[in-house]
mmCIF file of C-alpha atoms in Angstrom:
data_model
loop_
_atom_site.group_PDB
_atom_site.id
_atom_site.type_symbol
_atom_site.label_atom_id
_atom_site.label_comp_id
_atom_site.label_asym_id
_atom_site.label_seq_id
_atom_site.Cartn_x
_atom_site.Cartn_y
_atom_site.Cartn_z
ATOM 1 C CA THR A 1 -9.303 -15.243 9.358
ATOM 2 C CA ILE A 2 -9.605 -12.004 7.436
ATOM 3 C CA SER A 3 -6.525 -9.787 7.478
ATOM 4 C CA ALA A 4 -5.313 -6.549 5.905
ATOM 5 C CA TYR A 5 -1.679 -5.616 6.521
ATOM 6 C CA ILE A 6 0.801 -2.941 5.642
ATOM 7 C CA GLY A 7 4.076 -4.507 6.725
ATOM 8 C CA GLU A 8 7.728 -3.558 6.280
ATOM 9 C CA SER A 9 6.654 -0.949 3.688
ATOM 10 C CA THR A 10 6.520 2.735 2.858
ATOM 11 C CA VAL A 11 3.129 4.106 1.818
ATOM 12 C CA ARG A 12 2.613 7.759 0.876
ATOM 13 C CA THR A 13 -0.155 9.736 -0.815
ATOM 14 C CA THR A 14 0.924 11.793 -3.801
ATOM 15 C CA SER A 15 -1.653 14.579 -3.648
ATOM 16 C CA ASP A 16 -2.474 17.226 -1.063
ATOM 17 C CA ASP A 17 -5.871 15.692 -0.250
ATOM 18 C CA GLY A 18 -5.100 11.957 -0.131
ATOM 19 C CA ASP A 19 -6.335 9.614 2.596
ATOM 20 C CA ILE A 20 -5.005 6.150 3.396
ATOM 21 C CA THR A 21 -7.490 3.551 4.626
ATOM 22 C CA LEU A 22 -6.614 0.009 5.694
ATOM 23 C CA PHE A 23 -9.809 -1.980 6.180
ATOM 24 C CA ALA A 24 -10.507 -5.617 7.050
ATOM 25 C CA GLY A 25 -14.072 -6.826 7.359
ATOM 26 C CA PHE A 26 -16.192 -9.938 7.580
ATOM 27 C CA GLN A 27 -18.011 -10.142 4.269
ATOM 28 C CA LYS A 28 -17.211 -10.972 0.684
ATOM 29 C CA PRO A 29 -17.569 -7.856 -1.477
ATOM 30 C CA ALA A 30 -20.826 -7.452 -3.396
ATOM 31 C CA SER A 31 -18.817 -7.776 -6.632
ATOM 32 C CA GLU A 32 -15.301 -8.975 -7.307
ATOM 33 C CA ALA A 33 -12.565 -6.358 -7.676
ATOM 34 C CA ASP A 34 -10.732 -6.569 -11.008
ATOM 35 C CA LEU A 35 -7.099 -5.909 -10.153
ATOM 36 C CA ASN A 36 -6.322 -5.692 -13.879
ATOM 37 C CA GLN A 37 -8.014 -2.277 -13.796
ATOM 38 C CA ILE A 38 -5.057 -0.882 -11.838
ATOM 39 C CA PRO A 39 -2.141 -0.061 -14.185
ATOM 40 C CA LEU A 40 1.382 -0.857 -13.002
ATOM 41 C CA GLY A 41 3.212 2.184 -11.664
ATOM 42 C CA THR A 42 0.000 4.113 -10.990
ATOM 43 C CA THR A 43 0.435 7.409 -9.160
ATOM 44 C CA SER A 44 -3.233 8.049 -8.458
ATOM 45 C CA SER A 45 -4.048 9.449 -5.019
ATOM 46 C CA SER A 46 -6.880 6.916 -4.733
ATOM 47 C CA ILE A 47 -7.775 3.600 -6.288
ATOM 48 C CA ASP A 48 -11.411 2.561 -6.061
ATOM 49 C CA LEU A 49 -12.001 -1.171 -5.996
ATOM 50 C CA PRO A 50 -15.565 -2.092 -6.969
ATOM 51 C CA GLY A 51 -17.595 -3.999 -4.422
ATOM 52 C CA THR A 52 -15.792 -2.867 -1.285
ATOM 53 C CA ASP A 53 -18.240 -1.979 1.450
ATOM 54 C CA GLU A 54 -17.003 -0.728 4.832
ATOM 55 C CA THR A 55 -20.300 -1.575 6.552
ATOM 56 C CA GLY A 56 -20.652 -5.163 5.384
ATOM 57 C CA GLY A 57 -21.348 -8.164 7.534
ATOM 58 C CA GLY A 58 -21.854 -11.870 7.245
ATOM 59 C CA GLN A 59 -24.990 -13.746 8.164
ATOM 60 C CA VAL A 60 -25.565 -17.306 9.356
ATOM 61 C CA VAL A 61 -29.116 -18.672 9.471
ATOM 62 C CA ASN A 62 -29.599 -22.023 11.182
ATOM 63 C CA ILE A 63 -32.964 -23.745 11.714
ATOM 64 C CA ALA A 64 -33.509 -27.006 13.643
ATOM 65 C CA ILE A 65 -36.914 -28.690 13.772
ATOM 66 C CA GLY A 66 -37.824 -31.880 15.600
ATOM 67 C CA GLY A 67 -40.997 -33.871 16.003
ATOM 68 C CA ALA A 68 -42.318 -37.085 17.512
ATOM 69 C CA GLY A 69 -45.610 -38.921 17.848
ATOM 70 C CA GLY A 70 -46.844 -42.086 19.512
ATOM 71 C CA GLY A 71 -49.933 -43.958 20.669
ATOM 72 C CA LYS A 72 -49.262 -43.646 24.405
ATOM 73 C CA PHE A 73 -45.888 -41.887 24.749
ATOM 74 C CA ALA A 74 -43.792 -39.548 22.603
ATOM 75 C CA LEU A 75 -40.412 -37.957 23.249
ATOM 76 C CA GLY A 76 -38.904 -35.512 20.774
ATOM 77 C CA GLY A 77 -36.224 -32.887 20.650
ATOM 78 C CA ALA A 78 -34.252 -30.429 18.561
ATOM 79 C CA VAL A 79 -30.675 -29.449 19.413
ATOM 80 C CA GLN A 80 -28.589 -26.803 17.674
ATOM 81 C CA VAL A 81 -24.980 -25.795 18.419
ATOM 82 C CA ASN A 82 -23.456 -22.822 16.560
ATOM 83 C CA GLN A 83 -19.757 -22.085 16.897
ATOM 84 C CA LEU A 84 -18.320 -18.926 15.332
ATOM 85 C CA ASP A 85 -14.563 -18.510 15.484
ATOM 86 C CA ASP A 86 -13.627 -15.422 13.479
ATOM 87 C CA THR A 87 -10.474 -13.328 13.432
ATOM 88 C CA VAL A 88 -10.435 -9.926 11.732
ATOM 89 C CA ASP A 89 -7.167 -7.943 11.754
ATOM 90 C CA ALA A 90 -6.167 -4.619 10.200
ATOM 91 C CA VAL A 91 -2.533 -3.903 11.066
ATOM 92 C CA ILE A 92 0.160 -1.419 10.097
ATOM 93 C CA ARG A 93 3.398 -3.060 11.226
ATOM 94 C CA ASN A 94 6.960 -1.686 11.047
ATOM 95 C CA SER A 95 6.056 0.657 8.195
ATOM 96 C CA THR A 96 6.191 4.315 7.284
ATOM 97 C CA VAL A 97 2.749 5.628 6.312
ATOM 98 C CA THR A 98 2.369 9.302 5.342
ATOM 99 C CA ALA A 99 -0.878 10.877 4.159
ATOM 100 C CA SER A 100 -1.806 14.432 3.341
ATOM 101 C CA GLY A 101 -5.297 13.594 4.611
ATOM 102 C CA ASP A 102 -6.441 11.015 7.155
ATOM 103 C CA VAL A 103 -4.959 7.617 7.989
ATOM 104 C CA THR A 104 -7.602 5.101 9.025
ATOM 105 C CA VAL A 105 -7.012 1.572 10.312
ATOM 106 C CA ALA A 106 -10.319 -0.271 10.754
ATOM 107 C CA ALA A 107 -11.351 -3.857 11.497
ATOM 108 C CA VAL A 108 -15.045 -4.741 11.535
ATOM 109 C CA ASP A 109 -17.026 -7.902 12.153
ATOM 110 C CA GLU A 110 -20.702 -7.235 11.631
ATOM 111 C CA SER A 111 -21.683 -10.867 11.397
ATOM 112 C CA ASN A 112 -25.243 -11.797 12.314
ATOM 113 C CA LEU A 113 -26.386 -15.155 13.681
ATOM 114 C CA VAL A 114 -30.047 -16.136 13.429
ATOM 115 C CA ALA A 115 -30.824 -19.393 15.255
ATOM 116 C CA VAL A 116 -34.305 -20.940 15.448
ATOM 117 C CA ALA A 117 -35.224 -24.283 17.007
ATOM 118 C CA GLY A 118 -38.680 -25.801 17.269
ATOM 119 C CA ASN A 119 -40.263 -29.052 18.248
ATOM 120 C CA GLY A 120 -43.699 -30.653 18.038
ATOM 121 C CA VAL A 121 -44.788 -33.825 19.855
ATOM 122 C CA GLY A 122 -48.066 -35.602 20.324
ATOM 123 C CA ALA A 123 -49.271 -38.790 22.022
ATOM 124 C CA GLY A 124 -52.367 -40.354 23.514
ATOM 125 C CA LYS A 125 -51.172 -40.016 27.126
ATOM 126 C CA VAL A 126 -47.726 -38.454 27.591
ATOM 127 C CA ALA A 127 -45.795 -36.196 25.194
ATOM 128 C CA ILE A 128 -42.485 -34.551 26.077
ATOM 129 C CA GLY A 129 -40.628 -32.170 23.796
ATOM 130 C CA ALA A 130 -37.662 -29.835 24.139
ATOM 131 C CA SER A 131 -35.570 -27.517 21.969
ATOM 132 C CA VAL A 132 -32.107 -26.266 22.853
ATOM 133 C CA ILE A 133 -29.852 -23.706 21.135
ATOM 134 C CA VAL A 134 -26.245 -23.036 22.150
ATOM 135 C CA ASN A 135 -24.377 -20.138 20.485
ATOM 136 C CA ASP A 136 -20.624 -19.942 21.065
ATOM 137 C CA ASN A 137 -19.092 -16.810 19.527
ATOM 138 C CA ASP A 138 -15.314 -16.550 19.880
ATOM 139 C CA THR A 139 -14.509 -13.569 17.667
ATOM 140 C CA SER A 140 -11.366 -11.446 17.757
ATOM 141 C CA VAL A 141 -11.366 -8.038 16.041
ATOM 142 C CA THR A 142 -8.146 -5.994 16.076
ATOM 143 C CA ALA A 143 -7.077 -2.727 14.465
ATOM 144 C CA SER A 144 -3.544 -1.700 15.404
ATOM 145 C CA ILE A 145 -0.381 0.185 14.545
ATOM 146 C CA ASN A 146 2.753 -1.670 15.701
ATOM 147 C CA GLY A 147 6.099 -0.030 15.155
ATOM 148 C CA GLY A 148 7.118 2.321 12.375
ATOM 149 C CA THR A 149 5.824 5.831 11.757
ATOM 150 C CA VAL A 150 2.333 6.979 10.819
ATOM 151 C CA ARG A 151 1.830 10.639 9.876
ATOM 152 C CA ALA A 152 -1.449 12.306 8.844
ATOM 153 C CA GLY A 153 -1.971 15.842 7.554
ATOM 154 C CA ILE A 154 1.407 16.070 5.837
ATOM 155 C CA ALA A 155 1.598 18.268 2.723
ATOM 156 C CA GLY A 156 2.965 16.903 -0.553
ATOM 157 C CA ASP A 157 6.296 18.653 0.106
ATOM 158 C CA GLY A 158 6.639 16.811 3.442
ATOM 159 C CA THR A 159 5.823 19.725 5.728
ATOM 160 C CA PRO A 160 3.150 19.313 8.405
ATOM 161 C CA ALA A 161 -0.183 20.926 7.627
ATOM 162 C CA PRO A 162 -2.107 22.659 10.455
ATOM 163 C CA GLY A 163 -3.500 19.958 12.758
ATOM 164 C CA ALA A 164 -1.060 17.289 11.502
ATOM 165 C CA VAL A 165 -0.741 14.128 13.600
ATOM 166 C CA SER A 166 2.337 11.924 13.879
ATOM 167 C CA SER A 167 2.693 8.692 15.820
#
């Protein structure tokens, strides 16, 4: 389960061009974020964490190979079962979120499954071979706003800018 939450909180941008993005995705960042780089009490309108990539995905590669041989008879097989059970949630819950720019809530699962199965059999008279792959993908991806107030396009003084959205 990969989750990003804003819950029971108040989040507000401090500049007139600040966006708020809540993102949960299925992939470890390319490099680890060093949270020590963020000073306590920061008032920056944006904090860039290294290694975050909004288009990332995970990959599973699974290969099954079987083989059999015999003088008169050979029976061989390869069986592969892949079960993916992922949950990705990005949720603003019971919070007040106000941004002078955009508010984005995004949940992404760009996982990729590559499954290959092969089999080789040989015998003097009868050779039987089979390969079977079963992929079971039970993935839940949710981006939601539950309760509270979310406002976008609000100026630093709290007045709505042209085109402001409130939910």
